[in-house]
mmCIF file of C-alpha atoms in Angstrom:
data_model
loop_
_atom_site.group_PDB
_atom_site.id
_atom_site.type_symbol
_atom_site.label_atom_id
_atom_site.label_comp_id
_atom_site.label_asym_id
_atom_site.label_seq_id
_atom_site.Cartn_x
_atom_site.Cartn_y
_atom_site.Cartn_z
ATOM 1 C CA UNK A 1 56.232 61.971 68.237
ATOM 2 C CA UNK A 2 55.879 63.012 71.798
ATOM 3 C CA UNK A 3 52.647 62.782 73.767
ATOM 4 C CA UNK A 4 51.733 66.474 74.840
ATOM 5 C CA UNK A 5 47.993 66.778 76.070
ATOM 6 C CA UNK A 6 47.754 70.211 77.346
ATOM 7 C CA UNK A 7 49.199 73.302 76.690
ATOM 8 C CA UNK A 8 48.426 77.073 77.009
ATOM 9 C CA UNK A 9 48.307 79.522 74.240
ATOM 10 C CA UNK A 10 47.974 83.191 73.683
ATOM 11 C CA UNK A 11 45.456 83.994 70.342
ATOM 12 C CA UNK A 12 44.862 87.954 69.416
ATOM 13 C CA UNK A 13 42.379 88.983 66.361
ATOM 14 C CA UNK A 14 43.803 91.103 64.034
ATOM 15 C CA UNK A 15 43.125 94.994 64.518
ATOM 16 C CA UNK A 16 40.032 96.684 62.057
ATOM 17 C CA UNK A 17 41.897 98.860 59.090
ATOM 18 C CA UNK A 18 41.356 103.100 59.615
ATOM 19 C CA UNK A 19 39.035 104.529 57.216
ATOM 20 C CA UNK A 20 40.451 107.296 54.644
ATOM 21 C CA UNK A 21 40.279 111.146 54.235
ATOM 22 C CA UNK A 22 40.216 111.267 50.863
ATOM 23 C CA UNK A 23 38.575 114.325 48.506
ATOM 24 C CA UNK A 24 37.760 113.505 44.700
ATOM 25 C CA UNK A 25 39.738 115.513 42.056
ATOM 26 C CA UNK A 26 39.772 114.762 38.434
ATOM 27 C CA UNK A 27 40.056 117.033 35.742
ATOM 28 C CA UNK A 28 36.787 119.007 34.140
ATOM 29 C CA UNK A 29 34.702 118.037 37.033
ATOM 30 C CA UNK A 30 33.717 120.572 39.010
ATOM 31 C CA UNK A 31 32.358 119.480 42.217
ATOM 32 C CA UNK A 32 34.335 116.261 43.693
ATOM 33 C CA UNK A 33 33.618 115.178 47.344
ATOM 34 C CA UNK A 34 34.884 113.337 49.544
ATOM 35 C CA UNK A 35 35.639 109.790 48.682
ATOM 36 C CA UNK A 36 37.733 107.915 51.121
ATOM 37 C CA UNK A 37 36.891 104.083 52.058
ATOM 38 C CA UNK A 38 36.492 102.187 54.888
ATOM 39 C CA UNK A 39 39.098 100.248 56.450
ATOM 40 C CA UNK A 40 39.173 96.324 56.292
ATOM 41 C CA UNK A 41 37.992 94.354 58.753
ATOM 42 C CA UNK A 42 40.586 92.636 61.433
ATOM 43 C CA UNK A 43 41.196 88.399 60.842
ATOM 44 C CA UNK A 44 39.319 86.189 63.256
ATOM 45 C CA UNK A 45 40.657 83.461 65.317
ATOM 46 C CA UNK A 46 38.944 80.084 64.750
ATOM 47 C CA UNK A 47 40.107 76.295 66.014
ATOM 48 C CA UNK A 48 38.949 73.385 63.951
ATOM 49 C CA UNK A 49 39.138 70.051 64.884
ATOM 50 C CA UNK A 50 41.343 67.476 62.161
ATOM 51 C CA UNK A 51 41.567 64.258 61.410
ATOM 52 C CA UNK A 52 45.221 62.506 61.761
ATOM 53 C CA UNK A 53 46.353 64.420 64.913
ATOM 54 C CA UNK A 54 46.694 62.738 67.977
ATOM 55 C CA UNK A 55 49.082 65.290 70.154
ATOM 56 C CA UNK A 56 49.315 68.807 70.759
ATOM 57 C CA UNK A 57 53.054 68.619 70.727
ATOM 58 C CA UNK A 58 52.966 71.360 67.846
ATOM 59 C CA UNK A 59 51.758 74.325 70.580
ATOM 60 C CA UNK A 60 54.765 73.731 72.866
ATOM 61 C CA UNK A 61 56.902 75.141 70.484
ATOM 62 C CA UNK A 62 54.595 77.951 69.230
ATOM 63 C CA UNK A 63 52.257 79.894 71.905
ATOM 64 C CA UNK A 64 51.353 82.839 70.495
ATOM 65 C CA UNK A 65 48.708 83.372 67.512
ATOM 66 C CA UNK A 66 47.651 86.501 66.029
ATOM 67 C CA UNK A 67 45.205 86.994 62.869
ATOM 68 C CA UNK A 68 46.379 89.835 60.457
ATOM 69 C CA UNK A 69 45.122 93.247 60.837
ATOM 70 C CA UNK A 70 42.706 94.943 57.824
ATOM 71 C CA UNK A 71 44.584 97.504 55.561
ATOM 72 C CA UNK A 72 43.384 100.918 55.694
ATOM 73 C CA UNK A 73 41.228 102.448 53.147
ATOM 74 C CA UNK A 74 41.782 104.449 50.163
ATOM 75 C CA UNK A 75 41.007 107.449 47.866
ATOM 76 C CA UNK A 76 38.150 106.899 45.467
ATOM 77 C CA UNK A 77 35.990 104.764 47.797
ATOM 78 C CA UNK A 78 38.008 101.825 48.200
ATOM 79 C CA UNK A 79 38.024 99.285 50.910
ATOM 80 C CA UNK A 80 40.924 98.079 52.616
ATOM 81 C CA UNK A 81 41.658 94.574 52.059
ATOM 82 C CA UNK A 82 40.450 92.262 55.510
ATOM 83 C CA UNK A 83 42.793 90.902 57.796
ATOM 84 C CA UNK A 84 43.898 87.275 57.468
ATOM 85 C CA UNK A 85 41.739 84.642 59.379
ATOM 86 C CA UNK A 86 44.165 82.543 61.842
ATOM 87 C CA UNK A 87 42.764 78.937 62.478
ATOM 88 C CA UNK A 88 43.936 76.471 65.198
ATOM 89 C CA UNK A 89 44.164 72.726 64.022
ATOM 90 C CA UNK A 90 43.877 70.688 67.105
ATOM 91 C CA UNK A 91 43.400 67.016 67.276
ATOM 92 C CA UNK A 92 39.894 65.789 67.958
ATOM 93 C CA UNK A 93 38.596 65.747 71.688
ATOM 94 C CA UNK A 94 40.301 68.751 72.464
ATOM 95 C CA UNK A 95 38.593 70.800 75.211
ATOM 96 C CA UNK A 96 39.284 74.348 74.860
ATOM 97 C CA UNK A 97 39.540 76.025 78.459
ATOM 98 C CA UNK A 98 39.718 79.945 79.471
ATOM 99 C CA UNK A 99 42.882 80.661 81.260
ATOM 100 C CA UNK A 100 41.665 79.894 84.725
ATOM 101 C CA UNK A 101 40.248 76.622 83.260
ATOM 102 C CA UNK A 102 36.936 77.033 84.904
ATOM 103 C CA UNK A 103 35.002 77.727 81.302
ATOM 104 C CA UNK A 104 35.049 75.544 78.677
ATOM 105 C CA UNK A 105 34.934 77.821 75.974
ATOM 106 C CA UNK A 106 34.742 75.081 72.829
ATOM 107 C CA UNK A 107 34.878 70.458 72.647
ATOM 108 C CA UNK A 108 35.855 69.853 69.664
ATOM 109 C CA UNK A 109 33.962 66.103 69.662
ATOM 110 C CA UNK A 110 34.249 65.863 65.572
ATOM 111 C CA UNK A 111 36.127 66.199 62.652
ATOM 112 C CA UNK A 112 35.655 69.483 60.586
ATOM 113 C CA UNK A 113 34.116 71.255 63.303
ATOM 114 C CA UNK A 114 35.014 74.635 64.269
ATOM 115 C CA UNK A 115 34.458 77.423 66.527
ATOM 116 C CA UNK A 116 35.199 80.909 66.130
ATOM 117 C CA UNK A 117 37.146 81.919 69.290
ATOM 118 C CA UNK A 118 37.883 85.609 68.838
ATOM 119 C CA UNK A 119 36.271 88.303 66.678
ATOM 120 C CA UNK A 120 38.318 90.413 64.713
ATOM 121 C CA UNK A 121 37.558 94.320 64.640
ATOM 122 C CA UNK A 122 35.494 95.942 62.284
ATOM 123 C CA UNK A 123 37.405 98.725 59.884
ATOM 124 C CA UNK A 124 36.672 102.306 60.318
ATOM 125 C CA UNK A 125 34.646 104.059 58.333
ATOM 126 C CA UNK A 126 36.038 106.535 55.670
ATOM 127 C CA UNK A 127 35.313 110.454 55.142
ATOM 128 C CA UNK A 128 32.080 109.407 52.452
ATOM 129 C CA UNK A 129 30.124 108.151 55.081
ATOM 130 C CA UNK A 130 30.205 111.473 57.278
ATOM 131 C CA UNK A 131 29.231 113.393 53.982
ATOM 132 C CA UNK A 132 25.379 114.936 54.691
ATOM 133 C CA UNK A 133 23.555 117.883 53.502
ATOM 134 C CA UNK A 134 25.335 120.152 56.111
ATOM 135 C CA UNK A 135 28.948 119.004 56.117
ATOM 136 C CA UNK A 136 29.353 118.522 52.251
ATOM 137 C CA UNK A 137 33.517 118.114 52.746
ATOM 138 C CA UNK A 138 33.974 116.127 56.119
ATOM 139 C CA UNK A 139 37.389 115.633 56.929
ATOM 140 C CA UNK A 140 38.030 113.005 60.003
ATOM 141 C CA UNK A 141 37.895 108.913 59.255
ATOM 142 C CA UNK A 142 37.402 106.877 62.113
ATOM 143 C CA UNK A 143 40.089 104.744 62.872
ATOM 144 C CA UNK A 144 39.349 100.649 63.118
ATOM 145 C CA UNK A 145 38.752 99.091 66.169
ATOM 146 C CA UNK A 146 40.999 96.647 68.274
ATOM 147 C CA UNK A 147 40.943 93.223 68.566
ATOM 148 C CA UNK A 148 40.351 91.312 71.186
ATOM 149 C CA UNK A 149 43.267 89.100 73.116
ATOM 150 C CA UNK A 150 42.937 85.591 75.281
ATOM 151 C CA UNK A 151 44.876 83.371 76.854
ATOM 152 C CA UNK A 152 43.175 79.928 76.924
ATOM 153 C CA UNK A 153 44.369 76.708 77.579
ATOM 154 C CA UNK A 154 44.108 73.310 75.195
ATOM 155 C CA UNK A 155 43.294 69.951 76.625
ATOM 156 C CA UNK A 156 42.953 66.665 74.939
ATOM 157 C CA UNK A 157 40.794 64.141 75.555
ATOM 158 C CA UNK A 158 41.320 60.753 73.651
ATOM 159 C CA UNK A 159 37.912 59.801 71.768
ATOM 160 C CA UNK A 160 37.789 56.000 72.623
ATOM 161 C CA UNK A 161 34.660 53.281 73.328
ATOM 162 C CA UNK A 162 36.617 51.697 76.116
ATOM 163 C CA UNK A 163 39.261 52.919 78.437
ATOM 164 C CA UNK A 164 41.572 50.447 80.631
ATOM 165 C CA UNK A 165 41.819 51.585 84.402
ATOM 166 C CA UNK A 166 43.629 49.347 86.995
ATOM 167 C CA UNK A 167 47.265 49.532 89.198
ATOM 168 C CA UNK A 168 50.318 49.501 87.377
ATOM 169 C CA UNK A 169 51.336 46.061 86.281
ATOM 170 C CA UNK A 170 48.102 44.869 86.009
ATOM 171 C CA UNK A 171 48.209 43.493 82.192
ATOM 172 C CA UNK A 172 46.196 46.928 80.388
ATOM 173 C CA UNK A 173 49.002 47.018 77.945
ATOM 174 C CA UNK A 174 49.092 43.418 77.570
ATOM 175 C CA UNK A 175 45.382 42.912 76.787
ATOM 176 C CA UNK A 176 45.735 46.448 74.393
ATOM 177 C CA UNK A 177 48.607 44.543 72.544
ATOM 178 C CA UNK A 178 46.491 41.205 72.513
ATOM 179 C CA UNK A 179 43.387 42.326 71.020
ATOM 180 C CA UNK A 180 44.517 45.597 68.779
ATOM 181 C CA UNK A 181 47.694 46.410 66.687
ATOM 182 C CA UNK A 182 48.695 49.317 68.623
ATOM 183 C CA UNK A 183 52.472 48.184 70.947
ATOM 184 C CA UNK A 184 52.235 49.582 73.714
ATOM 185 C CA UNK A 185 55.783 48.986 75.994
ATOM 186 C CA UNK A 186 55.377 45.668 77.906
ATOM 187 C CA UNK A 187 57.425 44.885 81.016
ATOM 188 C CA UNK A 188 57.742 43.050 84.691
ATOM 189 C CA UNK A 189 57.900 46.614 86.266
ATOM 190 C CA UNK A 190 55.155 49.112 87.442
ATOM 191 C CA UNK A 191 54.233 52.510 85.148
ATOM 192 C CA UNK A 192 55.662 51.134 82.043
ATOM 193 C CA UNK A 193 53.007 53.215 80.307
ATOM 194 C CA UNK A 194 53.610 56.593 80.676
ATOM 195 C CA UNK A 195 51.141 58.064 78.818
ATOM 196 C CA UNK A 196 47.964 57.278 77.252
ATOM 197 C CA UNK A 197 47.483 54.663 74.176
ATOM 198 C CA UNK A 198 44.666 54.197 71.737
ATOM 199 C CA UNK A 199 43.920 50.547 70.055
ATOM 200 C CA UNK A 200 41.611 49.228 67.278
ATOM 201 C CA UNK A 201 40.142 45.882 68.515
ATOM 202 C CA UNK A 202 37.320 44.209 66.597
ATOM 203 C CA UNK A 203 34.637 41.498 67.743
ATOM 204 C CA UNK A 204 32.282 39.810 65.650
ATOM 205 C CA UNK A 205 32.533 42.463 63.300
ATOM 206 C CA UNK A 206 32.202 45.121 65.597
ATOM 207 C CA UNK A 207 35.369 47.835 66.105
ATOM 208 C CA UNK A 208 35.887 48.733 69.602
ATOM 209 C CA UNK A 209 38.681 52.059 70.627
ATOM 210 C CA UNK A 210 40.049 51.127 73.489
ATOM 211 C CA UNK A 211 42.228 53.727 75.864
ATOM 212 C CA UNK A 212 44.905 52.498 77.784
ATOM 213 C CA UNK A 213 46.576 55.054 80.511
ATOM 214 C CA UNK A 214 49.174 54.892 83.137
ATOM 215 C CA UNK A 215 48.145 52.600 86.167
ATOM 216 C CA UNK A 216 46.645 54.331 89.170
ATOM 217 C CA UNK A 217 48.026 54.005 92.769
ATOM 218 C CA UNK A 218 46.880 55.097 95.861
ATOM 219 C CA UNK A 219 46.792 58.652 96.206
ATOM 220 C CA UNK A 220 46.830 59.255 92.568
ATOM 221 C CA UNK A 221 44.588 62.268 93.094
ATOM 222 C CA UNK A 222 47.330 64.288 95.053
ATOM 223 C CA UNK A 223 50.014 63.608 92.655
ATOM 224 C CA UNK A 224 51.640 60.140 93.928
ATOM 225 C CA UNK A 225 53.161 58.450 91.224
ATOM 226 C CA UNK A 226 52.015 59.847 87.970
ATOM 227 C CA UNK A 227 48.834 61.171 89.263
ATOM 228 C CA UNK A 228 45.508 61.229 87.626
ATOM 229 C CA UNK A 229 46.158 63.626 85.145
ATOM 230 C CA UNK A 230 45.551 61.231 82.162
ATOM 231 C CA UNK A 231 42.508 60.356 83.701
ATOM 232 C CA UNK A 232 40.333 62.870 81.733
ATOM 233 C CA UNK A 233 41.529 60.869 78.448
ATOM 234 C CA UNK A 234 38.609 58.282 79.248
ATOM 235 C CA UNK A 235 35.630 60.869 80.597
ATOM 236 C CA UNK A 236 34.381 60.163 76.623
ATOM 237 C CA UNK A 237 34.308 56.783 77.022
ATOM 238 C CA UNK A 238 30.992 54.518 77.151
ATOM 239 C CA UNK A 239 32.722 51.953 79.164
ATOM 240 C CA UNK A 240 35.487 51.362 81.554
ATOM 241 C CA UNK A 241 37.715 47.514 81.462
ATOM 242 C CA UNK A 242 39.355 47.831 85.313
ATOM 243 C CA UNK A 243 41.693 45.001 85.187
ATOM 244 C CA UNK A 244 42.301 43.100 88.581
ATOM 245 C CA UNK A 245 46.235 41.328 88.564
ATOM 246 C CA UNK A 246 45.175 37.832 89.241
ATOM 247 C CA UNK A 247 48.556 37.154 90.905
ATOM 248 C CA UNK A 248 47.889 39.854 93.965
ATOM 249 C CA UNK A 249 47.240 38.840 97.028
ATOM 250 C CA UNK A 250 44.724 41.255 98.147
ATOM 251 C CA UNK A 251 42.503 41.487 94.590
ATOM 252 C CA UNK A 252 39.747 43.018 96.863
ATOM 253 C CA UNK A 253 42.222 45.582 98.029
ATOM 254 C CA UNK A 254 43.493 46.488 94.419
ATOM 255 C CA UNK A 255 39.885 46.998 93.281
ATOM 256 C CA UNK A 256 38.957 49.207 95.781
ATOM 257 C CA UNK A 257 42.061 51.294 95.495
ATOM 258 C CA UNK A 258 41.347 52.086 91.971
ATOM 259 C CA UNK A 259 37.658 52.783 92.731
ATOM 260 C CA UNK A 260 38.484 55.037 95.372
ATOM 261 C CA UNK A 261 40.970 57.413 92.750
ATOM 262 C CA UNK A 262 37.921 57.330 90.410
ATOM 263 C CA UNK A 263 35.519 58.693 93.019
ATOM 264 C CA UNK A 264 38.359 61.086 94.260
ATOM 265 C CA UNK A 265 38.649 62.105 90.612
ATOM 266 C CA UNK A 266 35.552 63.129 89.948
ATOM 267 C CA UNK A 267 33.503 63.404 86.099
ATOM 268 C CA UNK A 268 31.539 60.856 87.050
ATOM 269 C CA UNK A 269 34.182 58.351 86.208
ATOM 270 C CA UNK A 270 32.884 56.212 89.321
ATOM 271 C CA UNK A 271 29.677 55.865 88.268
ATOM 272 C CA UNK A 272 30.759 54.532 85.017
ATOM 273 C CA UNK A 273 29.900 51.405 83.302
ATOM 274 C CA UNK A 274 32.396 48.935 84.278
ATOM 275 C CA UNK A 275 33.824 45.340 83.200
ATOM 276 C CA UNK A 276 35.811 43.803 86.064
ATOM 277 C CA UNK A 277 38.034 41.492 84.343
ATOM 278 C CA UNK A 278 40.214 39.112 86.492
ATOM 279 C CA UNK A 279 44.162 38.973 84.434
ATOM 280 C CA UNK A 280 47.059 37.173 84.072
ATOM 281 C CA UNK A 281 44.488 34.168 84.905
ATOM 282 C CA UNK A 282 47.105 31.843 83.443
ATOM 283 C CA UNK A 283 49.551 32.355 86.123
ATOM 284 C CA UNK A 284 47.351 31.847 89.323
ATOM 285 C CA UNK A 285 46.055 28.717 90.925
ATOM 286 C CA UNK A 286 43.459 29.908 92.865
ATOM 287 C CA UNK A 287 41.906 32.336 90.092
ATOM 288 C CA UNK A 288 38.119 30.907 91.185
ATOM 289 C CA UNK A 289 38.305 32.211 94.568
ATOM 290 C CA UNK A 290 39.640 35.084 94.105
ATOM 291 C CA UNK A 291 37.201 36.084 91.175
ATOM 292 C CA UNK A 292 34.143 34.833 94.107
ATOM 293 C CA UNK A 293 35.957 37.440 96.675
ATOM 294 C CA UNK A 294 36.151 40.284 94.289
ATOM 295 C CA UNK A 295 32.782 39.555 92.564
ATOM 296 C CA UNK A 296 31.185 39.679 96.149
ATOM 297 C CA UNK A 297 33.570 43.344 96.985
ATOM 298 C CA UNK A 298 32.020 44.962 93.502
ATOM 299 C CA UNK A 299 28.855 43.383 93.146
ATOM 300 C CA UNK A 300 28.694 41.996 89.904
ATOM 301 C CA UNK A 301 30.146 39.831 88.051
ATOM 302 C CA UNK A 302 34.275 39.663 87.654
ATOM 303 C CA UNK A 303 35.362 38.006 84.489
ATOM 304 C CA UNK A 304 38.468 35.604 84.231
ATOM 305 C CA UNK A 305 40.878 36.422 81.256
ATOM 306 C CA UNK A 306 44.562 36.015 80.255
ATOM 307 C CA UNK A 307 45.934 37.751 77.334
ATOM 308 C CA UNK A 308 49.118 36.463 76.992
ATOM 309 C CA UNK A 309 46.852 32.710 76.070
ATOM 310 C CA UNK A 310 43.907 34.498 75.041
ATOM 311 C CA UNK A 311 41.653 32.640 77.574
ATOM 312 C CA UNK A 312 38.644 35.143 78.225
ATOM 313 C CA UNK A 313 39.657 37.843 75.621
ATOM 314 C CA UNK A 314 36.583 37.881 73.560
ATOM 315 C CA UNK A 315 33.784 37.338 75.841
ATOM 316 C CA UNK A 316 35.056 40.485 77.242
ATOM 317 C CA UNK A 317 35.342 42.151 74.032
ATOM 318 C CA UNK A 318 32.098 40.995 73.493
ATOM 319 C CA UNK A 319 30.290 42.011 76.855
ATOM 320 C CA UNK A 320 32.247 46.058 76.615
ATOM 321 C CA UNK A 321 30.339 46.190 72.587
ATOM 322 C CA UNK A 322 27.012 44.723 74.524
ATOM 323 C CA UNK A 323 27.809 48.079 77.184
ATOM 324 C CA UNK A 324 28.833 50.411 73.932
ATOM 325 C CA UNK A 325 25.953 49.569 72.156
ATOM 326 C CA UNK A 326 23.241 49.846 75.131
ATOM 327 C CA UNK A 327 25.421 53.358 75.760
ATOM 328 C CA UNK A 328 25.572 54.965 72.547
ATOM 329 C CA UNK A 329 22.043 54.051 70.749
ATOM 330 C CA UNK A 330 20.583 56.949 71.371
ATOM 331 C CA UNK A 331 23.863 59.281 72.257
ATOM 332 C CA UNK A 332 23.511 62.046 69.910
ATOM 333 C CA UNK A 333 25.415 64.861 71.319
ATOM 334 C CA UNK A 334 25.577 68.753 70.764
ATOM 335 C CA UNK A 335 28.339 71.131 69.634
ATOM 336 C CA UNK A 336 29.035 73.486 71.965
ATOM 337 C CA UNK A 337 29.873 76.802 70.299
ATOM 338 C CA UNK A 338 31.118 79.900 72.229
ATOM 339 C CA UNK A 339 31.002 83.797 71.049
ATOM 340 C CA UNK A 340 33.289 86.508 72.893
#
């Protein structure tokens, strides 16, 4: 299935049924009246957030949603029948945005939630409701209002513990293969992951969702190489793993390249947790000082691991659940909800 993480949709609620002009007549009764019903109300537009959906490849090939319109009402007081409800089933972590993406109008954090986005209108009332004691036989209905119309714009953000940040070739789909089941695609070139993968790893007990995204270069925030567009797929994330290559010859460099996208990026990202992890320790010789030089450049400490011989793996597994835990003990947050 393709990876499709934003896409813009048009949703309309369905249109409010028109009330009746209707007048009672039945045989042997003298005096009838007016009887006619209201109209049905108009479907509303809700998104819900589902379990087993990890794309939003379906919108790309469908953009516009509309909720059914209420039937009209009838002759001896009845109602028309409401519109049919439309519902949006999005994966979870979708962000929905209004057109000009500067609202967010619903985060859909959990499974089962869900937000009404549009109101359908209300059916018009029918000629029994303008009866009084000086207009015994009224005969105008009022017709059912409109619905209302958006354009908005879905954007998913992966719900992981940990996400992997680093330049391209620097081992994050290496050490995503090592420690979960997920396969991500594994080569000697740069951007070999195009787009963002999710992995299961588990430490002394513990489960741990780890993010993996293309590699950042430099300019990344004005659109050199793949840009940071994936970058929002690890704002939800406790903890960040930036992975060093061990074999570069300017580690100090790399780090601050990366750091310097995050800060241009914004959300906070920068200011982050972080593991500094050290890679592909196996295939450098002077792994110690380089670790000293780029523990010195970040400040803390720089860890030395190699997935494809597993040396380091699990303290750092270990010391992103210490972060996780510490982050998330007392993280309990809200659902936003929006009304139009």
């Amino acid at each position: 299935m393709k990876f499709l993480d934003q896409a813009k949709i048009y949703v309309r609620s369905g249109n409010g049924g028109n009330g009746a002009v209707s007048f009672r007549r039945e045989k042997f009764i003298e005096h009838g009246g007016p009887d006619g019903g209201d109209g049905g109300r108009g479907g509303d537009v809700w998104v819900e957030a589902v379990e087993g959906l990890n794309t939003l490849i379906d919108f790309r090939y469908q953009q516009h949603f509309r909720a059914g319109a209420g039937d009209g009402g009838s002759g001896r007081n009845r109602t028309g029948a409401d519109g049919k409800d439309t519902v949006l089933r999005v994966p979870v972590g979708t962000v929905v945005l209004s057109e000009d993406k500067e609202r967010v109008l619903a985060d859909m954090t959990a499974a089962g939630q869900r937000v009404r986005l549009l109101k359908g209108g209300n059916g018009g009332f029918g000629n029994q409701r303008f009866k009084s004691s000086t207009n015994q036989a009224p005969r105008h209905a009022n017709p059912g209002l409109q619905g209302e119309e958006l354009a908005i714009w879905l954007r998913l953000k992966l719900i992981a513990d940990a996400g992997l940040v680093g330049l391209p070739n620097a081992g994050k789909s290496t050490f995503l293969s090592a420690v979960s089941a997920a396969k991500p695609k594994v080569a000697d070139y740069p951007f070999t992951t195009l787009h963002p993968h999710l992995g299961i790893a588990t430490v002394d007990t513990r489960r741990i969702v780890i993010a993996d995204i293309p590699g950042l270069i430099e300019g990344a925030s004005e659109g050199i190489g793949i840009g940071d567009r994936f970058l929002g797929h690890i704002e939800r994330c406790a903890v960040l793993l930036h992975l060093v290559d061990g074999t570069s010859d300017d580690v100090v460099g790399d780090f601050q390249t990366v750091d310097r996208e995050l800060e241009l990026y914004g959300a906070d990202l920068v200011d982050k947790p972080r593991v500094v992890a050290l890679s592909k320790a196996d295939a450098t010789l002077d792994a110690e000082d380089k670790r000293a030089a780029l523990a010195e450049a970040c400040g803390h400490e720089v860890m030395l691991i190699s997935a494809a011989t597993g040396q380091g793996v699990t303290d750092v597994l270990r010391a992103l659940a210490r972060v996780i835990r510490n982050e998330r003990t007392d993280d309990t947050p809200e659902e936003p909800t929006w009304q139009p």
